[in-house]
Amino acid sequence: MLLAFVLGVERARLITHSGLTSAEHVRYTALVRERAASGRPVAYLVGERGFRDLDLVVDERVLVPRPETEGIVDAVEARLAAGVVPPGPIVDRGTGSGNLALALCSRRPVVAVDIEAGALACAAVNVARYAERGRVLLVQGDGLAALARSSVAVVVANPPYVEAAEIASLDVDVRDHEPRSALVPAEDSVHAMYATLVSQARDVLVGGGWFVTEVGLGQARAVAASLREAGFVDVTIDADLAGIERIVIGQAPS
């Protein structure tokens, strides 16, 4: 990936590429050394990360988009295709780079909310890059608190779900470089964060609207139980490509 970035070619082209100039070699070597020495994610080194069919600008202000998060898009698109989503916009809670908002905005208008001004600035670059996809409204706010009751059709979220005590055990790529606010919730615990998120989603969703969230390893069953306790129906759990229960989905009662 670093070599393709330096040469300005697709990775597949490396097979037939004839070689590096001296300047390209110097730049490539510097990137490899920085990666090895600091653990800085490759996505930050090259300034981009792919997400579905998007090439998104990313830096230390935002979480690096993961393939697992594409499951949120899959879940929403399946319900849109089935015709079970009521009219109204989608809200992306904690939008970061804007990956979920941009992946979904061609289907519905999206309100992309983040508490961090830096994250919204990064998302704005990506929204401008893919402006033709549809409307994305960027809003600075704390979770879903600023939204009107019963005003949206879908809430999607990839919230911070790492406990503060677990941060030291993460890979250096994540621990030392990705924004802590996107990893560790401001609440006392992950459980408290999800309780707030579920309650807020219940308030802002219209009847029959959908809540779709990513969860950490081993958290899916507890989050699904919280949805049922809050009155959500048709609560399901989707696994990621590794077979880990990753996406929790629930429908607000009509």
PDB file of C-alpha atoms in Angstrom:
ATOM      1  CA  MET A   1       0.000   0.000   0.000  1.00  0.00           C
ATOM      2  CA  LEU A   2       2.810   2.415   0.828  1.00  0.00           C
ATOM      3  CA  LEU A   3       4.647   1.629  -2.395  1.00  0.00           C
ATOM      4  CA  ALA A   4       1.505   2.054  -4.494  1.00  0.00           C
ATOM      5  CA  PHE A   5       0.918   5.381  -2.737  1.00  0.00           C
ATOM      6  CA  VAL A   6       4.432   6.637  -3.516  1.00  0.00           C
ATOM      7  CA  LEU A   7       4.182   5.588  -7.158  1.00  0.00           C
ATOM      8  CA  GLY A   8       0.627   6.842  -7.559  1.00  0.00           C
ATOM      9  CA  VAL A   9      -0.650   3.551  -8.999  1.00  0.00           C
ATOM     10  CA  GLU A  10      -3.153   0.857  -8.062  1.00  0.00           C
ATOM     11  CA  ARG A  11      -1.647  -2.002  -6.071  1.00  0.00           C
ATOM     12  CA  ALA A  12      -2.257  -4.428  -8.935  1.00  0.00           C
ATOM     13  CA  ARG A  13       0.082  -2.319 -11.103  1.00  0.00           C
ATOM     14  CA  LEU A  14       3.022  -3.091  -8.813  1.00  0.00           C
ATOM     15  CA  ILE A  15       3.360  -6.514 -10.445  1.00  0.00           C
ATOM     16  CA  THR A  16       4.387  -4.957 -13.759  1.00  0.00           C
ATOM     17  CA  HIS A  17       6.022  -1.769 -12.499  1.00  0.00           C
ATOM     18  CA  SER A  18       9.578  -1.384 -13.743  1.00  0.00           C
ATOM     19  CA  GLY A  19      11.172   0.127 -10.640  1.00  0.00           C
ATOM     20  CA  LEU A  20      11.620   3.206  -8.466  1.00  0.00           C
ATOM     21  CA  THR A  21      13.406   6.444  -9.125  1.00  0.00           C
ATOM     22  CA  SER A  22      15.851   7.649  -6.484  1.00  0.00           C
ATOM     23  CA  ALA A  23      13.311  10.150  -5.169  1.00  0.00           C
ATOM     24  CA  GLU A  24      10.583   7.491  -4.981  1.00  0.00           C
ATOM     25  CA  HIS A  25      12.941   5.132  -3.161  1.00  0.00           C
ATOM     26  CA  VAL A  26      13.795   7.779  -0.570  1.00  0.00           C
ATOM     27  CA  ARG A  27      10.136   8.600   0.026  1.00  0.00           C
ATOM     28  CA  TYR A  28       9.098   4.956   0.222  1.00  0.00           C
ATOM     29  CA  THR A  29      11.899   4.079   2.636  1.00  0.00           C
ATOM     30  CA  ALA A  30      10.949   6.999   4.880  1.00  0.00           C
ATOM     31  CA  LEU A  31       7.338   5.827   5.041  1.00  0.00           C
ATOM     32  CA  VAL A  32       8.315   2.244   5.839  1.00  0.00           C
ATOM     33  CA  ARG A  33      10.656   3.421   8.590  1.00  0.00           C
ATOM     34  CA  GLU A  34       7.980   5.651  10.114  1.00  0.00           C
ATOM     35  CA  ARG A  35       5.467   2.798  10.032  1.00  0.00           C
ATOM     36  CA  ALA A  36       7.950   0.433  11.686  1.00  0.00           C
ATOM     37  CA  ALA A  37       9.140   2.912  14.306  1.00  0.00           C
ATOM     38  CA  SER A  38       5.884   4.527  15.367  1.00  0.00           C
ATOM     39  CA  GLY A  39       3.157   2.084  14.404  1.00  0.00           C
ATOM     40  CA  ARG A  40       1.286   4.925  12.734  1.00  0.00           C
ATOM     41  CA  PRO A  41      -1.542   3.366  10.708  1.00  0.00           C
ATOM     42  CA  VAL A  42      -0.957   3.033   6.980  1.00  0.00           C
ATOM     43  CA  ALA A  43      -4.241   4.868   6.371  1.00  0.00           C
ATOM     44  CA  TYR A  44      -2.839   7.941   8.132  1.00  0.00           C
ATOM     45  CA  LEU A  45       0.472   7.677   6.290  1.00  0.00           C
ATOM     46  CA  VAL A  46      -1.212   7.701   2.885  1.00  0.00           C
ATOM     47  CA  GLY A  47      -4.098   9.937   4.004  1.00  0.00           C
ATOM     48  CA  GLU A  48      -6.874   7.706   2.664  1.00  0.00           C
ATOM     49  CA  ARG A  49      -8.857   4.572   3.485  1.00  0.00           C
ATOM     50  CA  GLY A  50     -11.282   2.623   1.323  1.00  0.00           C
ATOM     51  CA  PHE A  51     -14.799   1.945   2.587  1.00  0.00           C
ATOM     52  CA  ARG A  52     -17.114   0.110   0.199  1.00  0.00           C
ATOM     53  CA  ASP A  53     -16.757   2.096  -3.039  1.00  0.00           C
ATOM     54  CA  LEU A  54     -15.445   5.216  -1.305  1.00  0.00           C
ATOM     55  CA  ASP A  55     -11.872   6.500  -1.033  1.00  0.00           C
ATOM     56  CA  LEU A  56     -12.040   8.577   2.126  1.00  0.00           C
ATOM     57  CA  VAL A  57      -9.622  11.162   3.454  1.00  0.00           C
ATOM     58  CA  VAL A  58      -8.572  10.146   6.971  1.00  0.00           C
ATOM     59  CA  ASP A  59      -6.119  11.420   9.555  1.00  0.00           C
ATOM     60  CA  GLU A  60      -5.594  11.355  13.312  1.00  0.00           C
ATOM     61  CA  ARG A  61      -8.829  13.300  13.877  1.00  0.00           C
ATOM     62  CA  VAL A  62     -10.955  10.287  12.942  1.00  0.00           C
ATOM     63  CA  LEU A  63     -11.128   6.549  13.442  1.00  0.00           C
ATOM     64  CA  VAL A  64      -9.826   4.499  10.517  1.00  0.00           C
ATOM     65  CA  PRO A  65     -12.916   2.931   8.861  1.00  0.00           C
ATOM     66  CA  ARG A  66     -13.016  -0.865   9.263  1.00  0.00           C
ATOM     67  CA  PRO A  67     -14.536  -3.509   6.991  1.00  0.00           C
ATOM     68  CA  GLU A  68     -16.681  -4.716   9.916  1.00  0.00           C
ATOM     69  CA  THR A  69     -18.559  -1.404   9.895  1.00  0.00           C
ATOM     70  CA  GLU A  70     -19.815  -2.125   6.381  1.00  0.00           C
ATOM     71  CA  GLY A  71     -22.263  -4.495   8.072  1.00  0.00           C
ATOM     72  CA  ILE A  72     -24.215  -1.436   9.245  1.00  0.00           C
ATOM     73  CA  VAL A  73     -24.661  -0.331   5.634  1.00  0.00           C
ATOM     74  CA  ASP A  74     -25.694  -3.848   4.609  1.00  0.00           C
ATOM     75  CA  ALA A  75     -28.333  -4.005   7.356  1.00  0.00           C
ATOM     76  CA  VAL A  76     -29.857  -0.643   6.434  1.00  0.00           C
ATOM     77  CA  GLU A  77     -29.830  -1.345   2.690  1.00  0.00           C
ATOM     78  CA  ALA A  78     -31.535  -4.709   3.227  1.00  0.00           C
ATOM     79  CA  ARG A  79     -34.390  -3.061   5.101  1.00  0.00           C
ATOM     80  CA  LEU A  80     -34.699  -0.255   2.569  1.00  0.00           C
ATOM     81  CA  ALA A  81     -34.888  -2.853  -0.198  1.00  0.00           C
ATOM     82  CA  ALA A  82     -37.562  -4.745   1.729  1.00  0.00           C
ATOM     83  CA  GLY A  83     -39.646  -1.575   2.046  1.00  0.00           C
ATOM     84  CA  VAL A  84     -39.848  -1.724   5.838  1.00  0.00           C
ATOM     85  CA  VAL A  85     -38.208   1.657   6.561  1.00  0.00           C
ATOM     86  CA  PRO A  86     -40.658   4.513   7.179  1.00  0.00           C
ATOM     87  CA  PRO A  87     -40.204   7.912   5.510  1.00  0.00           C
ATOM     88  CA  GLY A  88     -37.581  10.197   6.995  1.00  0.00           C
ATOM     89  CA  PRO A  89     -33.849  10.839   7.112  1.00  0.00           C
ATOM     90  CA  ILE A  90     -31.010   8.723   8.456  1.00  0.00           C
ATOM     91  CA  VAL A  91     -28.886   9.926  11.362  1.00  0.00           C
ATOM     92  CA  ASP A  92     -25.248   8.876  11.663  1.00  0.00           C
ATOM     93  CA  ARG A  93     -24.296   9.260  15.301  1.00  0.00           C
ATOM     94  CA  GLY A  94     -20.529   9.888  15.655  1.00  0.00           C
ATOM     95  CA  THR A  95     -19.841  10.222  11.966  1.00  0.00           C
ATOM     96  CA  GLY A  96     -16.034  10.505  12.117  1.00  0.00           C
ATOM     97  CA  SER A  97     -14.781  10.475   8.528  1.00  0.00           C
ATOM     98  CA  GLY A  98     -18.359  10.386   7.264  1.00  0.00           C
ATOM     99  CA  ASN A  99     -18.005   6.836   5.949  1.00  0.00           C
ATOM    100  CA  LEU A 100     -21.471   5.630   6.984  1.00  0.00           C
ATOM    101  CA  ALA A 101     -23.183   8.872   6.000  1.00  0.00           C
ATOM    102  CA  LEU A 102     -21.659   8.839   2.525  1.00  0.00           C
ATOM    103  CA  ALA A 103     -22.321   5.137   1.998  1.00  0.00           C
ATOM    104  CA  LEU A 104     -26.018   5.694   2.717  1.00  0.00           C
ATOM    105  CA  CYS A 105     -26.826   9.212   1.513  1.00  0.00           C
ATOM    106  CA  SER A 106     -27.715   8.186  -2.030  1.00  0.00           C
ATOM    107  CA  ARG A 107     -30.673   6.325  -0.515  1.00  0.00           C
ATOM    108  CA  ARG A 108     -31.854   8.875   2.062  1.00  0.00           C
ATOM    109  CA  PRO A 109     -30.719  12.287   3.306  1.00  0.00           C
ATOM    110  CA  VAL A 110     -28.327  11.844   6.231  1.00  0.00           C
ATOM    111  CA  VAL A 111     -27.734  14.007   9.286  1.00  0.00           C
ATOM    112  CA  ALA A 112     -24.135  13.280  10.328  1.00  0.00           C
ATOM    113  CA  VAL A 113     -23.511  14.188  13.975  1.00  0.00           C
ATOM    114  CA  ASP A 114     -20.186  14.323  15.815  1.00  0.00           C
ATOM    115  CA  ILE A 115     -19.106  16.075  18.980  1.00  0.00           C
ATOM    116  CA  GLU A 116     -15.551  16.646  17.709  1.00  0.00           C
ATOM    117  CA  ALA A 117     -14.977  19.687  15.466  1.00  0.00           C
ATOM    118  CA  GLY A 118     -11.877  18.066  13.979  1.00  0.00           C
ATOM    119  CA  ALA A 119     -13.811  14.972  12.942  1.00  0.00           C
ATOM    120  CA  LEU A 120     -16.477  17.115  11.287  1.00  0.00           C
ATOM    121  CA  ALA A 121     -13.792  19.039   9.400  1.00  0.00           C
ATOM    122  CA  CYS A 122     -12.439  15.752   8.037  1.00  0.00           C
ATOM    123  CA  ALA A 123     -15.961  14.570   7.174  1.00  0.00           C
ATOM    124  CA  ALA A 124     -16.600  17.855   5.351  1.00  0.00           C
ATOM    125  CA  VAL A 125     -13.685  17.112   2.999  1.00  0.00           C
ATOM    126  CA  ASN A 126     -15.176  13.733   2.171  1.00  0.00           C
ATOM    127  CA  VAL A 127     -18.688  15.121   1.764  1.00  0.00           C
ATOM    128  CA  ALA A 128     -17.333  17.663  -0.707  1.00  0.00           C
ATOM    129  CA  ARG A 129     -15.465  14.898  -2.569  1.00  0.00           C
ATOM    130  CA  TYR A 130     -18.672  12.877  -3.008  1.00  0.00           C
ATOM    131  CA  ALA A 131     -21.186  15.701  -3.194  1.00  0.00           C
ATOM    132  CA  GLU A 132     -22.996  14.098  -6.121  1.00  0.00           C
ATOM    133  CA  ARG A 133     -24.113  11.169  -3.957  1.00  0.00           C
ATOM    134  CA  GLY A 134     -26.775  13.139  -2.164  1.00  0.00           C
ATOM    135  CA  ARG A 135     -27.307  15.387   0.795  1.00  0.00           C
ATOM    136  CA  VAL A 136     -25.335  15.065   4.017  1.00  0.00           C
ATOM    137  CA  LEU A 137     -25.883  17.629   6.756  1.00  0.00           C
ATOM    138  CA  LEU A 138     -22.988  17.864   9.222  1.00  0.00           C
ATOM    139  CA  VAL A 139     -23.954  18.794  12.772  1.00  0.00           C
ATOM    140  CA  GLN A 140     -21.762  19.253  15.833  1.00  0.00           C
ATOM    141  CA  GLY A 141     -23.504  17.821  18.850  1.00  0.00           C
ATOM    142  CA  ASP A 142     -23.392  15.351  21.716  1.00  0.00           C
ATOM    143  CA  GLY A 143     -24.864  12.112  20.434  1.00  0.00           C
ATOM    144  CA  LEU A 144     -28.529  12.397  19.477  1.00  0.00           C
ATOM    145  CA  ALA A 145     -29.481  14.909  22.168  1.00  0.00           C
ATOM    146  CA  ALA A 146     -29.981  17.836  19.771  1.00  0.00           C
ATOM    147  CA  LEU A 147     -32.487  16.037  17.528  1.00  0.00           C
ATOM    148  CA  ALA A 148     -36.236  16.409  17.750  1.00  0.00           C
ATOM    149  CA  ARG A 149     -38.340  13.549  19.081  1.00  0.00           C
ATOM    150  CA  SER A 150     -39.799  11.158  16.517  1.00  0.00           C
ATOM    151  CA  SER A 151     -38.005  12.872  13.646  1.00  0.00           C
ATOM    152  CA  VAL A 152     -35.811  10.267  11.904  1.00  0.00           C
ATOM    153  CA  ALA A 153     -36.310   6.918  10.185  1.00  0.00           C
ATOM    154  CA  VAL A 154     -32.949   5.283  10.920  1.00  0.00           C
ATOM    155  CA  VAL A 155     -30.195   5.776  13.482  1.00  0.00           C
ATOM    156  CA  VAL A 156     -26.815   4.228  12.668  1.00  0.00           C
ATOM    157  CA  ALA A 157     -23.891   4.291  15.058  1.00  0.00           C
ATOM    158  CA  ASN A 158     -20.352   3.017  15.417  1.00  0.00           C
ATOM    159  CA  PRO A 159     -19.813   4.319  18.945  1.00  0.00           C
ATOM    160  CA  PRO A 160     -16.695   4.081  21.133  1.00  0.00           C
ATOM    161  CA  TYR A 161     -16.970   0.651  22.731  1.00  0.00           C
ATOM    162  CA  VAL A 162     -13.572   0.053  24.367  1.00  0.00           C
ATOM    163  CA  GLU A 163     -13.459   0.165  28.167  1.00  0.00           C
ATOM    164  CA  ALA A 164     -10.884   2.606  29.570  1.00  0.00           C
ATOM    165  CA  ALA A 165      -9.128  -0.260  31.368  1.00  0.00           C
ATOM    166  CA  GLU A 166      -8.670  -2.107  28.053  1.00  0.00           C
ATOM    167  CA  ILE A 167      -6.981   0.691  26.110  1.00  0.00           C
ATOM    168  CA  ALA A 168      -3.466  -0.403  27.101  1.00  0.00           C
ATOM    169  CA  SER A 169      -4.033  -3.854  25.594  1.00  0.00           C
ATOM    170  CA  LEU A 170      -4.850  -2.531  22.107  1.00  0.00           C
ATOM    171  CA  ASP A 171      -2.421  -2.683  19.196  1.00  0.00           C
ATOM    172  CA  VAL A 172      -0.035   0.263  19.036  1.00  0.00           C
ATOM    173  CA  ASP A 173      -1.673   1.379  15.761  1.00  0.00           C
ATOM    174  CA  VAL A 174      -4.931   1.968  17.593  1.00  0.00           C
ATOM    175  CA  ARG A 175      -3.763   2.828  21.101  1.00  0.00           C
ATOM    176  CA  ASP A 176      -1.208   5.471  20.214  1.00  0.00           C
ATOM    177  CA  HIS A 177      -2.682   7.018  17.084  1.00  0.00           C
ATOM    178  CA  GLU A 178      -6.443   6.777  16.697  1.00  0.00           C
ATOM    179  CA  PRO A 179      -8.526   9.364  18.610  1.00  0.00           C
ATOM    180  CA  ARG A 180      -9.291   8.200  22.132  1.00  0.00           C
ATOM    181  CA  SER A 181     -12.740   9.803  22.017  1.00  0.00           C
ATOM    182  CA  ALA A 182     -13.637   7.445  19.147  1.00  0.00           C
ATOM    183  CA  LEU A 183     -12.457   4.430  21.128  1.00  0.00           C
ATOM    184  CA  VAL A 184     -13.405   5.013  24.777  1.00  0.00           C
ATOM    185  CA  PRO A 185     -16.823   6.415  25.729  1.00  0.00           C
ATOM    186  CA  ALA A 186     -17.113   9.569  27.790  1.00  0.00           C
ATOM    187  CA  GLU A 187     -19.509   7.729  30.081  1.00  0.00           C
ATOM    188  CA  ASP A 188     -18.252   5.638  33.002  1.00  0.00           C
ATOM    189  CA  SER A 189     -18.544   2.409  31.016  1.00  0.00           C
ATOM    190  CA  VAL A 190     -19.462   0.961  27.651  1.00  0.00           C
ATOM    191  CA  HIS A 191     -22.691  -0.320  29.211  1.00  0.00           C
ATOM    192  CA  ALA A 192     -23.641   3.210  30.294  1.00  0.00           C
ATOM    193  CA  MET A 193     -22.811   4.569  26.843  1.00  0.00           C
ATOM    194  CA  TYR A 194     -25.054   2.040  25.099  1.00  0.00           C
ATOM    195  CA  ALA A 195     -27.839   2.675  27.613  1.00  0.00           C
ATOM    196  CA  THR A 196     -27.745   6.388  26.730  1.00  0.00           C
ATOM    197  CA  LEU A 197     -27.534   5.666  23.002  1.00  0.00           C
ATOM    198  CA  VAL A 198     -30.479   3.253  23.046  1.00  0.00           C
ATOM    199  CA  SER A 199     -32.609   5.685  25.061  1.00  0.00           C
ATOM    200  CA  GLN A 200     -31.802   8.588  22.744  1.00  0.00           C
ATOM    201  CA  ALA A 201     -32.471   6.473  19.647  1.00  0.00           C
ATOM    202  CA  ARG A 202     -35.846   5.434  21.028  1.00  0.00           C
ATOM    203  CA  ASP A 203     -36.748   9.108  21.466  1.00  0.00           C
ATOM    204  CA  VAL A 204     -35.730  10.358  18.023  1.00  0.00           C
ATOM    205  CA  LEU A 205     -36.972   7.464  15.875  1.00  0.00           C
ATOM    206  CA  VAL A 206     -40.406   7.528  14.299  1.00  0.00           C
ATOM    207  CA  GLY A 207     -42.636   4.520  14.843  1.00  0.00           C
ATOM    208  CA  GLY A 208     -41.272   1.631  12.837  1.00  0.00           C
ATOM    209  CA  GLY A 209     -37.859   3.289  12.508  1.00  0.00           C
ATOM    210  CA  TRP A 210     -34.639   1.318  12.839  1.00  0.00           C
ATOM    211  CA  PHE A 211     -31.612   1.445  15.122  1.00  0.00           C
ATOM    212  CA  VAL A 212     -28.423  -0.183  13.804  1.00  0.00           C
ATOM    213  CA  THR A 213     -25.203  -0.174  15.815  1.00  0.00           C
ATOM    214  CA  GLU A 214     -21.797  -1.806  15.796  1.00  0.00           C
ATOM    215  CA  VAL A 215     -20.644  -3.459  19.022  1.00  0.00           C
ATOM    216  CA  GLY A 216     -17.429  -4.851  20.409  1.00  0.00           C
ATOM    217  CA  LEU A 217     -16.487  -8.477  20.926  1.00  0.00           C
ATOM    218  CA  GLY A 218     -18.897 -10.140  23.367  1.00  0.00           C
ATOM    219  CA  GLN A 219     -21.180  -7.100  23.687  1.00  0.00           C
ATOM    220  CA  ALA A 220     -23.947  -7.984  21.216  1.00  0.00           C
ATOM    221  CA  ARG A 221     -26.251  -9.966  23.501  1.00  0.00           C
ATOM    222  CA  ALA A 222     -26.248  -7.313  26.228  1.00  0.00           C
ATOM    223  CA  VAL A 223     -26.963  -4.510  23.741  1.00  0.00           C
ATOM    224  CA  ALA A 224     -29.755  -6.560  22.164  1.00  0.00           C
ATOM    225  CA  ALA A 225     -31.257  -7.057  25.618  1.00  0.00           C
ATOM    226  CA  SER A 226     -31.111  -3.290  26.228  1.00  0.00           C
ATOM    227  CA  LEU A 227     -33.028  -2.712  22.992  1.00  0.00           C
ATOM    228  CA  ARG A 228     -35.757  -5.142  23.998  1.00  0.00           C
ATOM    229  CA  GLU A 229     -36.018  -3.557  27.456  1.00  0.00           C
ATOM    230  CA  ALA A 230     -36.436  -0.153  25.770  1.00  0.00           C
ATOM    231  CA  GLY A 231     -39.372  -1.479  23.732  1.00  0.00           C
ATOM    232  CA  PHE A 232     -37.637  -2.216  20.440  1.00  0.00           C
ATOM    233  CA  VAL A 233     -38.999  -5.139  18.433  1.00  0.00           C
ATOM    234  CA  ASP A 234     -37.565  -7.445  15.762  1.00  0.00           C
ATOM    235  CA  VAL A 235     -34.182  -7.262  17.489  1.00  0.00           C
ATOM    236  CA  THR A 236     -31.515  -9.206  15.598  1.00  0.00           C
ATOM    237  CA  ILE A 237     -27.744  -9.639  15.576  1.00  0.00           C
ATOM    238  CA  ASP A 238     -25.600  -9.873  12.431  1.00  0.00           C
ATOM    239  CA  ALA A 239     -22.127 -11.429  12.403  1.00  0.00           C
ATOM    240  CA  ASP A 240     -19.148  -9.967  10.567  1.00  0.00           C
ATOM    241  CA  LEU A 241     -17.013 -11.897   8.065  1.00  0.00           C
ATOM    242  CA  ALA A 242     -15.032 -13.419  10.943  1.00  0.00           C
ATOM    243  CA  GLY A 243     -18.232 -14.805  12.473  1.00  0.00           C
ATOM    244  CA  ILE A 244     -18.189 -12.334  15.384  1.00  0.00           C
ATOM    245  CA  GLU A 245     -21.540 -10.920  16.484  1.00  0.00           C
ATOM    246  CA  ARG A 246     -20.930  -7.349  15.382  1.00  0.00           C
ATOM    247  CA  ILE A 247     -24.122  -5.510  14.350  1.00  0.00           C
ATOM    248  CA  VAL A 248     -27.207  -5.171  16.566  1.00  0.00           C
ATOM    249  CA  ILE A 249     -30.480  -4.069  14.946  1.00  0.00           C
ATOM    250  CA  GLY A 250     -33.861  -3.170  16.387  1.00  0.00           C
ATOM    251  CA  GLN A 251     -37.094  -1.577  15.222  1.00  0.00           C
ATOM    252  CA  ALA A 252     -38.922   1.090  17.190  1.00  0.00           C
ATOM    253  CA  PRO A 253     -42.492   0.008  17.940  1.00  0.00           C
ATOM    254  CA  SER A 254     -45.119   1.496  15.636  1.00  0.00           C
TER     255      SER A 254
END
